[in-house]
CSV table of C-alpha atoms in Angstrom, one decimal:
chain,number,residue,atom,x,y,z
A,1,MET,CA,-14.7,-46.2,47.1
A,2,VAL,CA,-12.5,-43.2,46.1
A,3,PRO,CA,-12.5,-40.4,48.8
A,4,ALA,CA,-14.3,-37.3,47.6
A,5,ARG,CA,-11.8,-34.8,49.2
A,6,PRO,CA,-9.0,-35.3,46.7
A,7,LEU,CA,-11.4,-34.7,43.8
A,8,LEU,CA,-12.7,-31.5,45.5
A,9,ILE,CA,-9.1,-30.3,46.0
A,10,PHE,CA,-8.2,-31.0,42.3
A,11,ALA,CA,-11.3,-29.1,41.1
A,12,ALA,CA,-10.5,-26.1,43.3
A,13,LEU,CA,-6.9,-26.0,42.0
A,14,THR,CA,-8.1,-26.2,38.4
A,15,LEU,CA,-10.6,-23.3,38.9
A,16,ALA,CA,-8.0,-21.2,40.6
A,17,ALA,CA,-5.6,-21.8,37.6
A,18,CYS,CA,-8.2,-20.6,35.2
A,19,ALA,CA,-9.4,-17.6,37.2
A,20,ASP,CA,-7.0,-15.2,35.7
A,21,ARG,CA,-8.3,-15.6,32.1
A,22,PRO,CA,-11.7,-15.9,30.5
A,23,ALA,CA,-13.2,-19.3,29.6
A,24,GLY,CA,-12.5,-20.3,26.1
A,25,THR,CA,-9.2,-18.4,25.8
A,26,GLU,CA,-7.5,-21.5,24.5
A,27,LEU,CA,-10.0,-21.8,21.7
A,28,ASP,CA,-10.3,-18.1,20.6
A,29,PRO,CA,-7.1,-16.0,20.4
A,30,GLY,CA,-9.3,-12.9,20.2
A,31,THR,CA,-9.8,-12.5,16.5
A,32,TYR,CA,-12.9,-14.7,16.1
A,33,GLY,CA,-15.6,-12.7,14.2
A,34,ASN,CA,-13.2,-9.8,13.3
A,35,ALA,CA,-13.7,-10.3,9.5
A,36,THR,CA,-17.5,-10.4,9.8
A,37,ALA,CA,-17.6,-7.3,12.1
A,38,ASN,CA,-15.3,-5.4,9.7
A,39,ASN,CA,-17.5,-6.3,6.7
A,40,PHE,CA,-20.6,-5.3,8.5
A,41,ALA,CA,-19.0,-1.9,9.3
A,42,VAL,CA,-18.3,-1.4,5.6
A,43,GLN,CA,-21.8,-2.4,4.5
A,44,SER,CA,-23.4,-0.2,7.1
A,45,GLY,CA,-21.3,2.8,6.0
A,46,ARG,CA,-19.4,3.2,9.3
A,47,ILE,CA,-16.1,2.9,7.5
A,48,GLY,CA,-15.2,3.0,3.8
A,49,GLN,CA,-14.4,0.1,1.6
A,50,VAL,CA,-10.7,0.9,1.2
A,51,GLU,CA,-10.4,1.3,5.0
A,52,GLY,CA,-12.3,-1.9,5.6
A,53,LEU,CA,-10.2,-3.9,3.3
A,54,ASN,CA,-7.0,-2.4,4.7
A,55,ASN,CA,-8.1,-3.1,8.2
A,56,ARG,CA,-8.5,-6.8,7.3
A,57,PHE,CA,-5.1,-6.8,5.5
A,58,SER,CA,-3.2,-5.4,8.5
A,59,THR,CA,-5.1,-7.6,10.9
A,60,GLU,CA,-4.6,-10.9,9.1
A,61,ILE,CA,-1.2,-10.3,7.5
A,62,ASP,CA,1.9,-8.5,8.8
A,63,PRO,CA,2.1,-5.4,6.5
A,64,VAL,CA,5.6,-4.4,7.8
A,65,VAL,CA,9.1,-5.5,6.5
A,66,THR,CA,12.2,-4.3,8.2
A,67,PHE,CA,15.7,-3.8,6.8
A,68,PRO,CA,19.4,-3.9,7.9
A,69,PHE,CA,21.1,-0.5,8.4
A,70,ASP,CA,21.7,1.6,5.3
A,71,SER,CA,20.3,-1.3,3.1
A,72,ALA,CA,17.4,-2.2,0.9
A,73,ALA,CA,18.3,-5.9,0.9
A,74,LEU,CA,15.6,-8.4,1.8
A,75,ASP,CA,16.6,-11.2,4.2
A,76,ALA,CA,14.8,-14.5,4.5
A,77,GLN,CA,12.3,-13.3,7.1
A,78,ALA,CA,11.4,-10.3,4.9
A,79,ARG,CA,10.9,-12.5,1.9
A,80,ALA,CA,8.6,-14.8,3.9
A,81,THR,CA,6.6,-11.9,5.1
A,82,ILE,CA,6.2,-10.5,1.5
A,83,ALA,CA,5.2,-14.0,0.3
A,84,ARG,CA,2.4,-14.0,2.8
A,85,GLN,CA,1.4,-10.5,1.7
A,86,ALA,CA,1.3,-11.6,-1.9
A,87,ARG,CA,-0.9,-14.6,-1.2
A,88,TRP,CA,-3.4,-12.3,0.5
A,89,ILE,CA,-3.2,-9.7,-2.2
A,90,ARG,CA,-3.9,-12.2,-4.9
A,91,GLN,CA,-7.2,-13.0,-3.3
A,92,PHE,CA,-8.5,-9.5,-4.2
A,93,PRO,CA,-7.7,-8.7,-7.8
A,94,GLU,CA,-10.0,-5.7,-7.6
A,95,ALA,CA,-7.7,-3.9,-5.1
A,96,ARG,CA,-4.6,-1.8,-5.6
A,97,PHE,CA,-1.8,-1.6,-3.0
A,98,GLN,CA,0.9,0.9,-2.2
A,99,VAL,CA,4.2,0.4,-0.4
A,100,PHE,CA,5.6,3.1,1.8
A,101,GLY,CA,9.4,3.1,2.5
A,102,HIS,CA,10.8,4.5,5.8
A,103,THR,CA,14.3,4.9,7.4
A,104,ASP,CA,15.7,5.7,10.8
A,105,LEU,CA,17.0,9.1,11.7
A,106,VAL,CA,20.7,8.4,10.8
A,107,GLY,CA,21.8,10.3,7.7
A,108,SER,CA,20.5,13.3,5.7
A,109,ALA,CA,16.9,13.8,4.8
A,110,ALA,CA,17.7,13.6,1.1
A,111,TYR,CA,19.7,10.4,1.4
A,112,ASN,CA,17.0,8.8,3.6
A,113,GLU,CA,14.3,9.8,1.1
A,114,ALA,CA,16.1,7.9,-1.7
A,115,LEU,CA,16.8,4.9,0.6
A,116,GLY,CA,13.2,4.6,1.7
A,117,LEU,CA,12.2,4.6,-1.9
A,118,ARG,CA,14.7,1.8,-2.7
A,119,ARG,CA,13.2,-0.2,0.1
A,120,ALA,CA,9.7,0.2,-1.2
A,121,GLN,CA,10.8,-0.7,-4.7
A,122,ALA,CA,12.5,-3.9,-3.3
A,123,VAL,CA,9.3,-5.0,-1.7
A,124,LEU,CA,7.3,-4.2,-4.8
A,125,ARG,CA,9.6,-6.3,-7.0
A,126,GLU,CA,9.3,-9.2,-4.5
A,127,LEU,CA,5.5,-9.0,-4.6
A,128,VAL,CA,5.6,-9.1,-8.4
A,129,ALA,CA,8.0,-12.1,-8.1
A,130,ASN,CA,5.3,-13.8,-6.0
A,131,GLY,CA,2.6,-13.4,-8.6
A,132,VAL,CA,1.1,-10.0,-7.9
A,133,ASP,CA,0.2,-7.9,-11.0
A,134,ALA,CA,2.7,-4.9,-11.1
A,135,SER,CA,-0.1,-2.7,-12.4
A,136,ARG,CA,-1.8,-3.0,-9.1
A,137,LEU,CA,1.2,-1.7,-7.3
A,138,SER,CA,1.6,1.6,-9.1
A,139,ALA,CA,1.4,3.9,-6.0
A,140,LEU,CA,4.9,3.9,-4.6
A,141,VAL,CA,5.7,6.5,-1.9
A,142,SER,CA,8.7,7.1,0.4
A,143,PHE,CA,8.4,8.8,3.7
A,144,GLY,CA,12.1,8.7,4.3
A,145,GLU,CA,12.8,9.6,8.0
A,146,ARG,CA,9.6,11.6,8.6
A,147,GLN,CA,7.5,8.9,10.4
A,148,PRO,CA,9.7,7.0,12.9
A,149,LEU,CA,8.0,4.4,15.0
A,150,ILE,CA,10.6,5.0,17.7
A,151,VAL,CA,12.0,8.5,18.1
A,152,THR,CA,15.8,8.1,18.4
A,153,GLN,CA,18.7,9.7,16.7
A,154,GLY,CA,20.5,6.3,16.7
A,155,ARG,CA,20.1,3.2,14.6
A,156,GLU,CA,16.7,1.6,15.1
A,157,ARG,CA,15.6,-1.4,12.9
A,158,ALA,CA,11.9,-0.8,13.7
A,159,ASN,CA,12.1,2.5,11.8
A,160,ARG,CA,13.9,0.9,8.8
A,161,ARG,CA,10.8,-0.5,7.3
A,162,THR,CA,8.2,-0.6,4.6
A,163,VAL,CA,4.5,-0.7,5.1
A,164,THR,CA,2.1,-2.2,2.5
A,165,GLU,CA,-1.4,-0.8,2.4
A,166,VAL,CA,-4.6,-0.9,0.3
A,167,ALA,CA,-4.6,2.1,-2.0
A,168,GLY,CA,-7.9,1.7,-3.7
A,169,PHE,CA,-9.5,-0.3,-6.5
A,170,THR,CA,-8.5,-1.1,-10.0
A,171,SER,CA,-11.5,0.7,-11.5
A,172,GLY,CA,-9.9,4.0,-10.5
A,173,ARG,CA,-12.8,4.8,-8.2
A,174,GLY,CA,-12.4,5.4,-4.5
A,175,GLN,CA,-15.1,2.7,-3.9
A,176,LEU,CA,-16.3,-0.4,-5.7
A,177,LEU,CA,-19.7,-0.2,-7.4
A,178,ASN,CA,-22.7,-0.7,-5.2
A,179,GLY,CA,-23.0,-4.3,-4.2
A,180,LYS,CA,-19.5,-5.2,-5.6
A,181,TYR,CA,-17.8,-5.1,-2.2
A,182,ALA,CA,-20.3,-7.7,-0.9
A,183,GLU,CA,-19.6,-9.8,-4.0
A,184,VAL,CA,-15.9,-9.7,-3.3
A,185,ILE,CA,-16.3,-10.8,0.3
A,186,PHE,CA,-18.9,-13.4,-0.6
A,187,ARG,CA,-16.5,-14.9,-3.2
A,188,GLU,CA,-13.9,-15.3,-0.5
A,189,TYR,CA,-16.3,-17.0,1.9
A,190,VAL,CA,-17.4,-19.4,-0.8
A,191,ALA,CA,-13.8,-20.3,-1.7
A,192,SER,CA,-13.0,-21.0,2.0
A,193,ALA,CA,-16.1,-23.2,2.3
A,194,ALA,CA,-15.2,-25.1,-0.8
A,195,ALA,CA,-11.7,-25.8,0.6
A,196,GLY,CA,-13.2,-27.1,3.8
A,197,GLU,CA,-15.6,-29.4,1.9
A,198,GLN,CA,-12.8,-30.9,-0.1
A,199,SER,CA,-10.8,-31.7,3.1
A,200,LEU,CA,-14.0,-33.1,4.8
A,201,GLY,CA,-14.9,-35.1,1.7
A,202,ALA,CA,-11.5,-36.8,1.3
A,203,GLU,CA,-11.7,-40.6,1.1
A,204,PRO,CA,-10.4,-42.3,4.2
A,205,PRO,CA,-7.6,-44.8,3.7
A,206,ALA,CA,-8.8,-48.3,2.9
A,207,THR,CA,-8.6,-50.7,5.8
A,208,THR,CA,-7.0,-54.1,5.1
A,209,PHE,CA,-7.5,-57.2,7.1
A,210,PRO,CA,-5.1,-60.2,7.3
A,211,THR,CA,-6.1,-63.3,5.4
A,212,ASP,CA,-5.5,-66.9,6.3
């Protein structure tokens, strides 16, 4: 018969190890239900459709690309980020997006304004190269050095960035027609469910048995 005391000690140690975090932390990183809550906020009028879609974009995809000093060149990490942005953007053909270019505080305001614009244009071209319709990226703005994330007069990569945001909808209206937003989100849910059914419905590999 196994003594009960070692089992009690093991259980106590296990509970102590989990006491500093909620149960289920390993299963839910904290984003479960965010999309549904966001969509409900839009449908109930608490937030606008553009804001709601932009909230989803910035939550699900990194909207920021950073750059080397005094450069608008895209490195491998930047291109990978833009590719993920493009995949998300292609899911929503009704939406328009804008790219804001920023710089750090080194250099004159006029030079940084032009540099920020070049960075935004570089991201736009890469989005188009990844299959996004250029007509949906018509709003292109540069903030130059006016909105630093980190206030410093020196070089700071976090400030040398672009930010991609939802600008509106292709109809030219500030909002989609009544019921259209729900249709857009419903279409996305149906597509995700279909993908899940395909993976669940895959035929298992045939089992072979040795013969005499």
